Amino acid sequence: QVQLVESGGGLVQAGGSLRLSCAASRRTFSINAMGWFRQAPGKEREFLAAINWSGSSTYYADSVKGRFTISRVNAKNTLYLQMNSLKPEDTAVYYCAAGRIFDSNPRTEYDYWGQGTQVTVSS
């Protein structure tokens, strides 16, 4: 079992930046990808970005390309999401996830999920 804990959420002004962190308790060889998702009230969960275990490949949703950067430090079992040029529409609960499949499909199912961290962007 992999346990994930997000942190770093908060309130920021539009145009500001925020970095989210996701700490993993452990990994197995079945974990090939980690990703970030978000869900706003009344909306479906939205894929944001994914990264393979080595960090050599990434995928981004069009909505965050050029603004968000996903990265990880394997030695620390930590995933990051650097968010720049934040917009009010970025307001949501952000979740990190881990899974077996690394690809660009936003509907790819992940196996483990964190509890989420709230990001609120004021206008």
mmCIF file of N, CA and C in Angstrom:
data_model
loop_
_atom_site.group_PDB
_atom_site.id
_atom_site.type_symbol
_atom_site.label_atom_id
_atom_site.label_comp_id
_atom_site.label_asym_id
_atom_site.label_seq_id
_atom_site.Cartn_x
_atom_site.Cartn_y
_atom_site.Cartn_z
ATOM 1 N N GLN A 1 0.834 -1.181 0.000
ATOM 2 C CA GLN A 1 0.000 0.000 0.000
ATOM 3 C C GLN A 1 0.879 1.245 0.000
ATOM 4 N N VAL A 2 0.455 2.249 -0.758
ATOM 5 C CA VAL A 2 1.123 3.534 -0.813
ATOM 6 C C VAL A 2 0.203 4.573 -0.188
ATOM 7 N N GLN A 3 0.735 5.323 0.750
ATOM 8 C CA GLN A 3 -0.015 6.411 1.358
ATOM 9 C C GLN A 3 0.555 7.741 0.896
ATOM 10 N N LEU A 4 -0.330 8.646 0.506
ATOM 11 C CA LEU A 4 0.060 9.932 -0.034
ATOM 12 C C LEU A 4 -0.537 11.052 0.805
ATOM 13 N N VAL A 5 0.265 12.064 1.081
ATOM 14 C CA VAL A 5 -0.180 13.195 1.873
ATOM 15 C C VAL A 5 0.221 14.484 1.169
ATOM 16 N N GLU A 6 -0.776 15.288 0.790
ATOM 17 C CA GLU A 6 -0.522 16.557 0.126
ATOM 18 C C GLU A 6 -0.341 17.669 1.152
ATOM 19 N N SER A 7 0.400 18.682 0.745
ATOM 20 C CA SER A 7 0.559 19.874 1.560
ATOM 21 C C SER A 7 0.910 21.043 0.657
ATOM 22 N N GLY A 8 0.836 22.238 1.192
ATOM 23 C CA GLY A 8 1.243 23.424 0.460
ATOM 24 C C GLY A 8 0.112 24.258 -0.092
ATOM 25 N N GLY A 9 -1.113 23.803 0.067
ATOM 26 C CA GLY A 9 -2.239 24.586 -0.405
ATOM 27 C C GLY A 9 -2.449 25.817 0.449
ATOM 28 N N GLY A 10 -3.280 26.706 -0.057
ATOM 29 C CA GLY A 10 -3.561 27.922 0.674
ATOM 30 C C GLY A 10 -4.253 28.939 -0.188
ATOM 31 N N LEU A 11 -4.261 30.164 0.282
ATOM 32 C CA LEU A 11 -4.898 31.278 -0.405
ATOM 33 C C LEU A 11 -3.840 32.159 -1.051
ATOM 34 N N VAL A 12 -3.996 32.406 -2.338
ATOM 35 C CA VAL A 12 -3.076 33.276 -3.064
ATOM 36 C C VAL A 12 -3.870 34.206 -3.962
ATOM 37 N N GLN A 13 -3.250 35.302 -4.334
ATOM 38 C CA GLN A 13 -3.868 36.238 -5.254
ATOM 39 C C GLN A 13 -3.630 35.807 -6.695
ATOM 40 N N ALA A 14 -4.535 36.195 -7.563
ATOM 41 C CA ALA A 14 -4.360 35.909 -8.982
ATOM 42 C C ALA A 14 -3.015 36.423 -9.465
ATOM 43 N N GLY A 15 -2.349 35.604 -10.258
ATOM 44 C CA GLY A 15 -1.027 35.939 -10.737
ATOM 45 C C GLY A 15 0.090 35.450 -9.850
ATOM 46 N N GLY A 16 -0.256 34.979 -8.678
ATOM 47 C CA GLY A 16 0.734 34.497 -7.738
ATOM 48 C C GLY A 16 1.134 33.063 -7.997
ATOM 49 N N SER A 17 1.973 32.545 -7.115
ATOM 50 C CA SER A 17 2.511 31.199 -7.254
ATOM 51 C C SER A 17 2.330 30.410 -5.974
ATOM 52 N N LEU A 18 2.328 29.108 -6.139
ATOM 53 C CA LEU A 18 2.191 28.205 -5.013
ATOM 54 C C LEU A 18 2.841 26.879 -5.400
ATOM 55 N N ARG A 19 3.472 26.235 -4.445
ATOM 56 C CA ARG A 19 4.042 24.920 -4.703
ATOM 57 C C ARG A 19 3.408 23.887 -3.787
ATOM 58 N N LEU A 20 2.838 22.877 -4.389
ATOM 59 C CA LEU A 20 2.249 21.784 -3.652
ATOM 60 C C LEU A 20 3.242 20.638 -3.524
ATOM 61 N N SER A 21 3.171 19.941 -2.417
ATOM 62 C CA SER A 21 4.017 18.785 -2.185
ATOM 63 C C SER A 21 3.154 17.572 -1.880
ATOM 64 N N CYS A 22 3.657 16.423 -2.227
ATOM 65 C CA CYS A 22 2.982 15.167 -1.940
ATOM 66 C C CYS A 22 4.020 14.178 -1.451
ATOM 67 N N ALA A 23 3.892 13.759 -0.223
ATOM 68 C CA ALA A 23 4.828 12.820 0.369
ATOM 69 C C ALA A 23 4.251 11.412 0.330
ATOM 70 N N ALA A 24 5.023 10.493 -0.193
ATOM 71 C CA ALA A 24 4.611 9.103 -0.280
ATOM 72 C C ALA A 24 5.288 8.292 0.810
ATOM 73 N N SER A 25 4.518 7.429 1.447
ATOM 74 C CA SER A 25 5.065 6.615 2.523
ATOM 75 C C SER A 25 6.035 5.560 2.017
ATOM 76 N N ARG A 26 5.780 5.052 0.838
ATOM 77 C CA ARG A 26 6.610 4.011 0.258
ATOM 78 C C ARG A 26 6.251 3.854 -1.205
ATOM 79 N N ARG A 27 7.060 3.096 -1.909
ATOM 80 C CA ARG A 27 6.741 2.759 -3.286
ATOM 81 C C ARG A 27 6.930 1.270 -3.514
ATOM 82 N N THR A 28 6.307 0.789 -4.567
ATOM 83 C CA THR A 28 6.513 -0.561 -5.053
ATOM 84 C C THR A 28 6.856 -0.488 -6.529
ATOM 85 N N PHE A 29 7.289 -1.593 -7.076
ATOM 86 C CA PHE A 29 7.612 -1.623 -8.495
ATOM 87 C C PHE A 29 6.386 -1.465 -9.374
ATOM 88 N N SER A 30 5.222 -1.618 -8.791
ATOM 89 C CA SER A 30 4.006 -1.435 -9.559
ATOM 90 C C SER A 30 3.672 0.032 -9.787
ATOM 91 N N ILE A 31 4.334 0.929 -9.086
ATOM 92 C CA ILE A 31 4.095 2.359 -9.239
ATOM 93 C C ILE A 31 5.016 2.906 -10.322
ATOM 94 N N ASN A 32 4.433 3.282 -11.438
ATOM 95 C CA ASN A 32 5.194 3.806 -12.564
ATOM 96 C C ASN A 32 4.914 5.271 -12.845
ATOM 97 N N ALA A 33 3.887 5.799 -12.230
ATOM 98 C CA ALA A 33 3.492 7.166 -12.512
ATOM 99 C C ALA A 33 2.940 7.837 -11.275
ATOM 100 N N MET A 34 3.138 9.133 -11.213
ATOM 101 C CA MET A 34 2.487 9.948 -10.209
ATOM 102 C C MET A 34 1.877 11.145 -10.913
ATOM 103 N N GLY A 35 0.801 11.628 -10.357
ATOM 104 C CA GLY A 35 0.114 12.714 -11.021
ATOM 105 C C GLY A 35 -0.583 13.649 -10.061
ATOM 106 N N TRP A 36 -1.024 14.749 -10.615
ATOM 107 C CA TRP A 36 -1.812 15.739 -9.890
ATOM 108 C C TRP A 36 -3.162 15.904 -10.562
ATOM 109 N N PHE A 37 -4.183 15.993 -9.739
ATOM 110 C CA PHE A 37 -5.547 16.220 -10.185
ATOM 111 C C PHE A 37 -6.151 17.314 -9.325
ATOM 112 N N ARG A 38 -7.253 17.839 -9.776
ATOM 113 C CA ARG A 38 -7.981 18.793 -8.954
ATOM 114 C C ARG A 38 -9.473 18.619 -9.169
ATOM 115 N N GLN A 39 -10.228 19.066 -8.187
ATOM 116 C CA GLN A 39 -11.672 19.000 -8.281
ATOM 117 C C GLN A 39 -12.269 20.236 -7.621
ATOM 118 N N ALA A 40 -12.992 20.994 -8.409
ATOM 119 C CA ALA A 40 -13.696 22.161 -7.915
ATOM 120 C C ALA A 40 -15.106 21.754 -7.502
ATOM 121 N N PRO A 41 -15.740 22.518 -6.621
ATOM 122 C CA PRO A 41 -17.095 22.180 -6.192
ATOM 123 C C PRO A 41 -18.051 22.045 -7.369
ATOM 124 N N GLY A 42 -18.784 20.950 -7.405
ATOM 125 C CA GLY A 42 -19.743 20.719 -8.462
ATOM 126 C C GLY A 42 -19.145 20.300 -9.782
ATOM 127 N N LYS A 43 -17.846 20.089 -9.822
ATOM 128 C CA LYS A 43 -17.168 19.712 -11.056
ATOM 129 C C LYS A 43 -16.558 18.321 -10.938
ATOM 130 N N GLU A 44 -16.305 17.719 -12.089
ATOM 131 C CA GLU A 44 -15.629 16.434 -12.105
ATOM 132 C C GLU A 44 -14.142 16.614 -11.829
ATOM 133 N N ARG A 45 -13.529 15.550 -11.389
ATOM 134 C CA ARG A 45 -12.098 15.566 -11.165
ATOM 135 C C ARG A 45 -11.370 15.810 -12.479
ATOM 136 N N GLU A 46 -10.370 16.662 -12.451
ATOM 137 C CA GLU A 46 -9.654 17.077 -13.640
ATOM 138 C C GLU A 46 -8.188 16.672 -13.559
ATOM 139 N N PHE A 47 -7.712 16.027 -14.599
ATOM 140 C CA PHE A 47 -6.301 15.691 -14.692
ATOM 141 C C PHE A 47 -5.479 16.941 -14.970
ATOM 142 N N LEU A 48 -4.354 17.066 -14.284
ATOM 143 C CA LEU A 48 -3.478 18.214 -14.467
ATOM 144 C C LEU A 48 -2.131 17.845 -15.063
ATOM 145 N N ALA A 49 -1.472 16.876 -14.464
ATOM 146 C CA ALA A 49 -0.116 16.548 -14.892
ATOM 147 C C ALA A 49 0.278 15.176 -14.387
ATOM 148 N N ALA A 50 1.190 14.535 -15.096
ATOM 149 C CA ALA A 50 1.706 13.239 -14.690
ATOM 150 C C ALA A 50 3.202 13.185 -14.949
ATOM 151 N N ILE A 51 3.882 12.366 -14.179
ATOM 152 C CA ILE A 51 5.317 12.199 -14.314
ATOM 153 C C ILE A 51 5.662 10.738 -14.078
ATOM 154 N N ASN A 52 6.607 10.221 -14.860
ATOM 155 C CA ASN A 52 7.019 8.850 -14.632
ATOM 156 C C ASN A 52 7.965 8.780 -13.436
ATOM 157 N N TRP A 53 8.300 7.566 -13.025
ATOM 158 C CA TRP A 53 9.044 7.420 -11.784
ATOM 159 C C TRP A 53 10.398 8.109 -11.820
ATOM 160 N N SER A 54 11.085 8.020 -12.932
ATOM 161 C CA SER A 54 12.405 8.624 -13.028
ATOM 162 C C SER A 54 12.352 10.138 -13.182
ATOM 163 N N GLY A 55 11.199 10.654 -13.541
ATOM 164 C CA GLY A 55 11.072 12.075 -13.780
ATOM 165 C C GLY A 55 11.504 12.512 -15.157
ATOM 166 N N SER A 56 11.761 11.564 -16.034
ATOM 167 C CA SER A 56 12.261 11.886 -17.357
ATOM 168 C C SER A 56 11.169 12.279 -18.346
ATOM 169 N N SER A 57 9.931 11.953 -18.027
ATOM 170 C CA SER A 57 8.823 12.256 -18.927
ATOM 171 C C SER A 57 7.668 12.853 -18.149
ATOM 172 N N THR A 58 7.010 13.802 -18.771
ATOM 173 C CA THR A 58 5.861 14.444 -18.150
ATOM 174 C C THR A 58 4.757 14.672 -19.166
ATOM 175 N N TYR A 59 3.538 14.777 -18.665
ATOM 176 C CA TYR A 59 2.382 15.163 -19.467
ATOM 177 C C TYR A 59 1.623 16.240 -18.715
ATOM 178 N N TYR A 60 1.048 17.159 -19.470
ATOM 179 C CA TYR A 60 0.291 18.242 -18.878
ATOM 180 C C TYR A 60 -1.036 18.427 -19.595
ATOM 181 N N ALA A 61 -2.040 18.763 -18.825
ATOM 182 C CA ALA A 61 -3.298 19.175 -19.413
ATOM 183 C C ALA A 61 -3.126 20.541 -20.066
ATOM 184 N N ASP A 62 -3.892 20.778 -21.119
ATOM 185 C CA ASP A 62 -3.781 22.050 -21.820
ATOM 186 C C ASP A 62 -4.059 23.241 -20.909
ATOM 187 N N SER A 63 -4.904 23.046 -19.936
ATOM 188 C CA SER A 63 -5.295 24.138 -19.065
ATOM 189 C C SER A 63 -4.163 24.657 -18.190
ATOM 190 N N VAL A 64 -3.115 23.853 -18.019
ATOM 191 C CA VAL A 64 -2.032 24.262 -17.130
ATOM 192 C C VAL A 64 -0.675 24.310 -17.813
ATOM 193 N N LYS A 65 -0.607 23.972 -19.081
ATOM 194 C CA LYS A 65 0.668 24.006 -19.793
ATOM 195 C C LYS A 65 1.265 25.408 -19.761
ATOM 196 N N GLY A 66 2.540 25.461 -19.449
ATOM 197 C CA GLY A 66 3.227 26.733 -19.379
ATOM 198 C C GLY A 66 3.093 27.431 -18.053
ATOM 199 N N ARG A 67 2.200 26.963 -17.200
ATOM 200 C CA ARG A 67 1.995 27.574 -15.887
ATOM 201 C C ARG A 67 2.378 26.652 -14.737
ATOM 202 N N PHE A 68 2.069 25.374 -14.883
ATOM 203 C CA PHE A 68 2.338 24.403 -13.828
ATOM 204 C C PHE A 68 3.494 23.500 -14.235
ATOM 205 N N THR A 69 4.273 23.081 -13.253
ATOM 206 C CA THR A 69 5.376 22.163 -13.492
ATOM 207 C C THR A 69 5.333 21.040 -12.466
ATOM 208 N N ILE A 70 5.326 19.816 -12.957
ATOM 209 C CA ILE A 70 5.353 18.659 -12.077
ATOM 210 C C ILE A 70 6.785 18.145 -11.973
ATOM 211 N N SER A 71 7.178 17.741 -10.798
ATOM 212 C CA SER A 71 8.509 17.194 -10.594
ATOM 213 C C SER A 71 8.480 16.270 -9.391
ATOM 214 N N ARG A 72 9.561 15.530 -9.207
ATOM 215 C CA ARG A 72 9.642 14.674 -8.039
ATOM 216 C C ARG A 72 11.083 14.446 -7.635
ATOM 217 N N VAL A 73 11.259 14.142 -6.370
ATOM 218 C CA VAL A 73 12.549 13.774 -5.822
ATOM 219 C C VAL A 73 12.380 12.371 -5.267
ATOM 220 N N ASN A 74 12.880 11.395 -5.999
ATOM 221 C CA ASN A 74 12.641 10.007 -5.633
ATOM 222 C C ASN A 74 13.251 9.632 -4.285
ATOM 223 N N ALA A 75 14.418 10.179 -3.994
ATOM 224 C CA ALA A 75 15.081 9.851 -2.744
ATOM 225 C C ALA A 75 14.243 10.251 -1.534
ATOM 226 N N LYS A 76 13.376 11.204 -1.720
ATOM 227 C CA LYS A 76 12.504 11.672 -0.651
ATOM 228 C C LYS A 76 11.071 11.183 -0.812
ATOM 229 N N ASN A 77 10.829 10.423 -1.876
ATOM 230 C CA ASN A 77 9.476 9.969 -2.199
ATOM 231 C C ASN A 77 8.493 11.133 -2.200
ATOM 232 N N THR A 78 8.903 12.209 -2.830
ATOM 233 C CA THR A 78 8.118 13.430 -2.801
ATOM 234 C C THR A 78 7.807 13.920 -4.207
ATOM 235 N N LEU A 79 6.561 14.285 -4.407
ATOM 236 C CA LEU A 79 6.078 14.833 -5.661
ATOM 237 C C LEU A 79 5.756 16.305 -5.460
ATOM 238 N N TYR A 80 6.023 17.120 -6.485
ATOM 239 C CA TYR A 80 5.764 18.543 -6.400
ATOM 240 C C TYR A 80 4.928 19.018 -7.571
ATOM 241 N N LEU A 81 4.191 20.072 -7.328
ATOM 242 C CA LEU A 81 3.509 20.787 -8.392
ATOM 243 C C LEU A 81 3.749 22.272 -8.177
ATOM 244 N N GLN A 82 4.577 22.849 -9.017
ATOM 245 C CA GLN A 82 4.822 24.281 -8.978
ATOM 246 C C GLN A 82 3.779 24.969 -9.831
ATOM 247 N N MET A 83 3.025 25.863 -9.229
ATOM 248 C CA MET A 83 1.933 26.538 -9.912
ATOM 249 C C MET A 83 2.234 28.026 -9.985
ATOM 250 N N ASN A 84 2.334 28.525 -11.192
ATOM 251 C CA ASN A 84 2.594 29.938 -11.432
ATOM 252 C C ASN A 84 1.435 30.565 -12.189
ATOM 253 N N SER A 85 1.392 31.877 -12.178
ATOM 254 C CA SER A 85 0.352 32.621 -12.892
ATOM 255 C C SER A 85 -1.032 32.084 -12.568
ATOM 256 N N LEU A 86 -1.288 31.919 -11.305
ATOM 257 C CA LEU A 86 -2.546 31.328 -10.879
ATOM 258 C C LEU A 86 -3.733 32.217 -11.212
ATOM 259 N N LYS A 87 -4.825 31.564 -11.537
ATOM 260 C CA LYS A 87 -6.065 32.231 -11.907
ATOM 261 C C LYS A 87 -7.169 31.814 -10.949
ATOM 262 N N PRO A 88 -8.201 32.634 -10.807
ATOM 263 C CA PRO A 88 -9.313 32.235 -9.941
ATOM 264 C C PRO A 88 -9.907 30.883 -10.308
ATOM 265 N N GLU A 89 -9.914 30.542 -11.577
ATOM 266 C CA GLU A 89 -10.458 29.267 -12.005
ATOM 267 C C GLU A 89 -9.588 28.078 -11.605
ATOM 268 N N ASP A 90 -8.410 28.338 -11.065
ATOM 269 C CA ASP A 90 -7.576 27.270 -10.525
ATOM 270 C C ASP A 90 -8.020 26.848 -9.133
ATOM 271 N N THR A 91 -8.944 27.566 -8.551
ATOM 272 C CA THR A 91 -9.428 27.242 -7.218
ATOM 273 C C THR A 91 -10.060 25.854 -7.207
ATOM 274 N N ALA A 92 -9.561 24.998 -6.337
ATOM 275 C CA ALA A 92 -10.034 23.622 -6.269
ATOM 276 C C ALA A 92 -9.302 22.899 -5.149
ATOM 277 N N VAL A 93 -9.737 21.684 -4.882
ATOM 278 C CA VAL A 93 -8.973 20.785 -4.035
ATOM 279 C C VAL A 93 -8.025 20.011 -4.944
ATOM 280 N N TYR A 94 -6.765 20.026 -4.605
ATOM 281 C CA TYR A 94 -5.744 19.379 -5.417
ATOM 282 C C TYR A 94 -5.322 18.062 -4.783
ATOM 283 N N TYR A 95 -5.248 17.030 -5.614
ATOM 284 C CA TYR A 95 -4.922 15.691 -5.157
ATOM 285 C C TYR A 95 -3.684 15.162 -5.876
ATOM 286 N N CYS A 96 -2.836 14.491 -5.144
ATOM 287 C CA CYS A 96 -1.781 13.729 -5.792
ATOM 288 C C CYS A 96 -2.203 12.274 -5.858
ATOM 289 N N ALA A 97 -1.638 11.563 -6.808
ATOM 290 C CA ALA A 97 -2.013 10.182 -7.032
ATOM 291 C C ALA A 97 -0.826 9.390 -7.554
ATOM 292 N N ALA A 98 -0.891 8.086 -7.373
ATOM 293 C CA ALA A 98 0.137 7.181 -7.868
ATOM 294 C C ALA A 98 -0.535 5.990 -8.521
ATOM 295 N N GLY A 99 0.076 5.476 -9.576
ATOM 296 C CA GLY A 99 -0.526 4.362 -10.275
ATOM 297 C C GLY A 99 0.441 3.576 -11.121
ATOM 298 N N ARG A 100 -0.085 2.564 -11.758
ATOM 299 C CA ARG A 100 0.726 1.636 -12.542
ATOM 300 C C ARG A 100 1.003 2.134 -13.955
ATOM 301 N N ILE A 101 0.118 2.959 -14.480
ATOM 302 C CA ILE A 101 0.182 3.336 -15.883
ATOM 303 C C ILE A 101 0.576 4.792 -16.041
ATOM 304 N N PHE A 102 1.624 5.020 -16.801
ATOM 305 C CA PHE A 102 2.047 6.366 -17.143
ATOM 306 C C PHE A 102 1.730 6.608 -18.610
ATOM 307 N N ASP A 103 0.836 7.543 -18.865
ATOM 308 C CA ASP A 103 0.508 7.922 -20.228
ATOM 309 C C ASP A 103 -0.133 9.303 -20.221
ATOM 310 N N SER A 104 -0.537 9.753 -21.393
ATOM 311 C CA SER A 104 -1.108 11.082 -21.546
ATOM 312 C C SER A 104 -2.629 11.094 -21.473
ATOM 313 N N ASN A 105 -3.220 9.960 -21.215
ATOM 314 C CA ASN A 105 -4.670 9.855 -21.156
ATOM 315 C C ASN A 105 -5.184 10.419 -19.836
ATOM 316 N N PRO A 106 -5.973 11.474 -19.873
ATOM 317 C CA PRO A 106 -6.460 12.042 -18.608
ATOM 318 C C PRO A 106 -7.412 11.134 -17.855
ATOM 319 N N ARG A 107 -7.907 10.095 -18.505
ATOM 320 C CA ARG A 107 -8.820 9.161 -17.849
ATOM 321 C C ARG A 107 -8.112 7.930 -17.286
ATOM 322 N N THR A 108 -6.806 7.870 -17.401
ATOM 323 C CA THR A 108 -6.062 6.756 -16.838
ATOM 324 C C THR A 108 -6.339 6.635 -15.344
ATOM 325 N N GLU A 109 -6.623 5.433 -14.908
ATOM 326 C CA GLU A 109 -6.974 5.214 -13.510
ATOM 327 C C GLU A 109 -5.733 5.099 -12.643
ATOM 328 N N TYR A 110 -5.735 5.821 -11.564
ATOM 329 C CA TYR A 110 -4.665 5.731 -10.579
ATOM 330 C C TYR A 110 -5.110 4.884 -9.401
ATOM 331 N N ASP A 111 -4.151 4.295 -8.732
ATOM 332 C CA ASP A 111 -4.440 3.313 -7.698
ATOM 333 C C ASP A 111 -4.462 3.890 -6.291
ATOM 334 N N TYR A 112 -3.714 4.948 -6.058
ATOM 335 C CA TYR A 112 -3.605 5.527 -4.727
ATOM 336 C C TYR A 112 -3.826 7.030 -4.797
ATOM 337 N N TRP A 113 -4.498 7.542 -3.776
ATOM 338 C CA TRP A 113 -4.856 8.956 -3.743
ATOM 339 C C TRP A 113 -4.597 9.560 -2.377
ATOM 340 N N GLY A 114 -4.195 10.814 -2.395
ATOM 341 C CA GLY A 114 -4.086 11.555 -1.159
ATOM 342 C C GLY A 114 -5.421 12.143 -0.757
ATOM 343 N N GLN A 115 -5.438 12.819 0.376
ATOM 344 C CA GLN A 115 -6.666 13.406 0.889
ATOM 345 C C GLN A 115 -6.995 14.750 0.263
ATOM 346 N N GLY A 116 -6.031 15.370 -0.371
ATOM 347 C CA GLY A 116 -6.261 16.638 -1.032
ATOM 348 C C GLY A 116 -5.832 17.831 -0.206
ATOM 349 N N THR A 117 -5.512 18.907 -0.895
ATOM 350 C CA THR A 117 -5.177 20.165 -0.253
ATOM 351 C C THR A 117 -5.871 21.295 -1.003
ATOM 352 N N GLN A 118 -6.456 22.213 -0.255
ATOM 353 C CA GLN A 118 -7.248 23.278 -0.854
ATOM 354 C C GLN A 118 -6.361 24.385 -1.398
ATOM 355 N N VAL A 119 -6.639 24.782 -2.631
ATOM 356 C CA VAL A 119 -5.998 25.940 -3.249
ATOM 357 C C VAL A 119 -7.085 26.935 -3.612
ATOM 358 N N THR A 120 -6.962 28.140 -3.105
ATOM 359 C CA THR A 120 -7.925 29.187 -3.397
ATOM 360 C C THR A 120 -7.194 30.381 -3.985
ATOM 361 N N VAL A 121 -7.643 30.826 -5.148
ATOM 362 C CA VAL A 121 -7.025 31.952 -5.835
ATOM 363 C C VAL A 121 -8.030 33.092 -5.878
ATOM 364 N N SER A 122 -7.679 34.194 -5.271
ATOM 365 C CA SER A 122 -8.556 35.346 -5.235
ATOM 366 C C SER A 122 -8.282 36.262 -6.416
ATOM 367 N N SER A 123 -9.315 36.948 -6.870
ATOM 368 C CA SER A 123 -9.191 37.856 -8.002
ATOM 369 C C SER A 123 -8.885 39.269 -7.561
#
